[in-house]
Amino acid sequence: MRFLVRLAALFGMITALAAPALAQSGSPLVVTVTEGNVDPFPIAVTDFIGEDAASSETGADIARVVTNNLMNSGLFAPVDQDAFIENITNIDLRPRFADWRVINASALLVGRVSVDEQGRLLVAFRLWDTAAEQQLLGMQFTSVPENWRRLAHKVSDAIYERLTGESGFFDTRIVYVSEGEGPDGIPTRRLVIMDQDGANPSFLTDRSYMALLPNYSPTNQQITYVSFRDLQATSYLYDLQTGRQEALFDGSNAAITGGGQSLSARFHPNGRELVMSVERRGRHDLYGFDLRTRALRQLTNNPSDDTEPSYAPDGNQIVFASNRSGQPQLYVMNADGTEQRRISFGEGRYTSPVWSPRGDLIAFIKQRGSMFSLGVMRADGSGEERILYDGYFVDTPAWSPNGRMLLFTRGDYSATGTRYSIWSVDLGGFNLRRLPTQGAASDAAWSPLLD
């Protein structure tokens, strides 16, 4: 099967809009992002104004997507449109700010949708501070009409960044494993890609083989995943722009031959190298792999199992799980394999470490008895762990590109067996939300912001 996924948008223009009758200026209005629970910031999002019925419908759709994005972040509380007093008919006129303050909207987003002579979609918006009566942001995006949803995500990211001071995560995609059964009742595991809000899902692989543990490249539209096509776990590379898939090893690598397996491949921040766990003769060690030369470089050589490696965002260190001290614990080493040191010392089994894109934290899974936990710890192991979620089964954490949210696989007990789904949670352990997926799902990977 060949599947073509086009992620690159045809954006022709990003322009700033000056505030009408007022020079654009700064404002103290800001959403403070902390690691605890915060009261969501009230914002009013009006339907974007259209020049005709079709563009008005698109404008309402864009406002709906922006509203849902901001609400799902857990930091914003969009005001119900039924409470609006002023009807915005021209975004180039100053709003009646008192009408928005009285419904407790601290910020106001207004927008316009039009189509130019070349058939391109123009989406303009203004963000207002209703207390200071100042424009905080004014921008215009241009693209082809079918990209209206991506434009809505870009508007959301711009609003998020202006009000929090941090980059957003809305114009992104998520790859995950859809779990089901084939016509013969045999379990199937297929890769699915979708927008971060669950829209536009598409299958990447078919039912002819199992696909597990996808991971995104930080620089290219590529993913790695583990396949069982040859009754052996083998790492594959999938180019999302061309649909091309290839096994990373052809049998010429001595570390892989002799019945060995390659697992848990993760990208270096430069996108040109991988680190992975390779099994040979019943033992797992970590290897670096150059995607250009296809050269393997052994990084660990330990009688125990070293697995699940993840690079630091600067590429200089790697965190991994190892049972060299008994039960699995977390270790950090330099990218060349030197200075291996343990960083987890709590009770239980520590697995699935993933380094935050911000570089300050490492997410992990801990199992104590029959209880699983999703937690984060400082990258040097100092201080206390923070547990974000406890459950019947928890696995495969994945960071949002801004390092403020985590996806994870959650398993819930049922009479027919464990039911798997994908959830998100923020760094405070709040804003727990189930992602819309194609049936049972696991092993999510979050893309970087799209270009």
CSV table of N, CA, C and O in Angstrom, one decimal, residues 75 93 121 196 243 301-302 304 310 317 380 388 429:
chain,number,residue,atom,x,y,z
A,75,LEU,N,-5.8,26.5,29.4
A,75,LEU,CA,-5.4,27.8,29.9
A,75,LEU,C,-6.4,28.9,29.6
A,75,LEU,O,-6.3,30.0,30.1
A,93,LEU,N,-12.7,48.5,12.9
A,93,LEU,CA,-13.3,49.5,13.8
A,93,LEU,C,-13.0,49.1,15.2
A,93,LEU,O,-13.0,47.9,15.5
A,121,LEU,N,-7.3,32.1,0.0
A,121,LEU,CA,-8.1,32.4,1.2
A,121,LEU,C,-7.2,33.4,2.1
A,121,LEU,O,-6.1,33.1,2.4
A,196,GLN,N,-3.7,17.5,15.6
A,196,GLN,CA,-3.7,17.4,17.0
A,196,GLN,C,-5.0,17.4,17.7
A,196,GLN,O,-5.2,16.9,18.8
A,243,GLY,N,5.4,9.0,1.1
A,243,GLY,CA,4.8,7.7,1.4
A,243,GLY,C,5.8,6.5,1.3
A,243,GLY,O,5.4,5.4,1.5
A,301,ASN,N,27.5,-1.4,26.5
A,301,ASN,CA,27.9,-2.7,26.4
A,301,ASN,C,27.8,-3.3,27.8
A,301,ASN,O,28.8,-3.3,28.6
A,302,ASN,N,26.6,-3.8,28.2
A,302,ASN,CA,26.3,-4.1,29.5
A,302,ASN,C,25.6,-5.5,29.5
A,302,ASN,O,24.8,-5.8,28.7
A,304,SER,N,23.3,-6.5,31.2
A,304,SER,CA,21.9,-6.3,31.4
A,304,SER,C,21.3,-5.7,30.2
A,304,SER,O,21.9,-5.4,29.2
A,310,SER,N,16.3,8.2,24.6
A,310,SER,CA,15.7,9.4,24.1
A,310,SER,C,16.8,10.5,24.3
A,310,SER,O,17.4,10.7,25.3
A,317,GLN,N,23.1,14.5,25.3
A,317,GLN,CA,22.9,13.5,26.3
A,317,GLN,C,21.8,12.6,25.8
A,317,GLN,O,20.9,12.9,25.0
A,380,ASP,N,18.5,16.0,35.8
A,380,ASP,CA,19.7,15.5,36.5
A,380,ASP,C,19.3,14.6,37.7
A,380,ASP,O,20.1,14.2,38.4
A,388,LEU,N,1.8,12.8,37.5
A,388,LEU,CA,0.7,13.5,36.8
A,388,LEU,C,-0.5,12.6,36.7
A,388,LEU,O,-1.6,13.2,36.6
A,429,GLY,N,-0.6,18.1,36.1
A,429,GLY,CA,-1.5,16.9,36.4
A,429,GLY,C,-2.9,17.3,36.2
A,429,GLY,O,-3.8,16.5,36.6
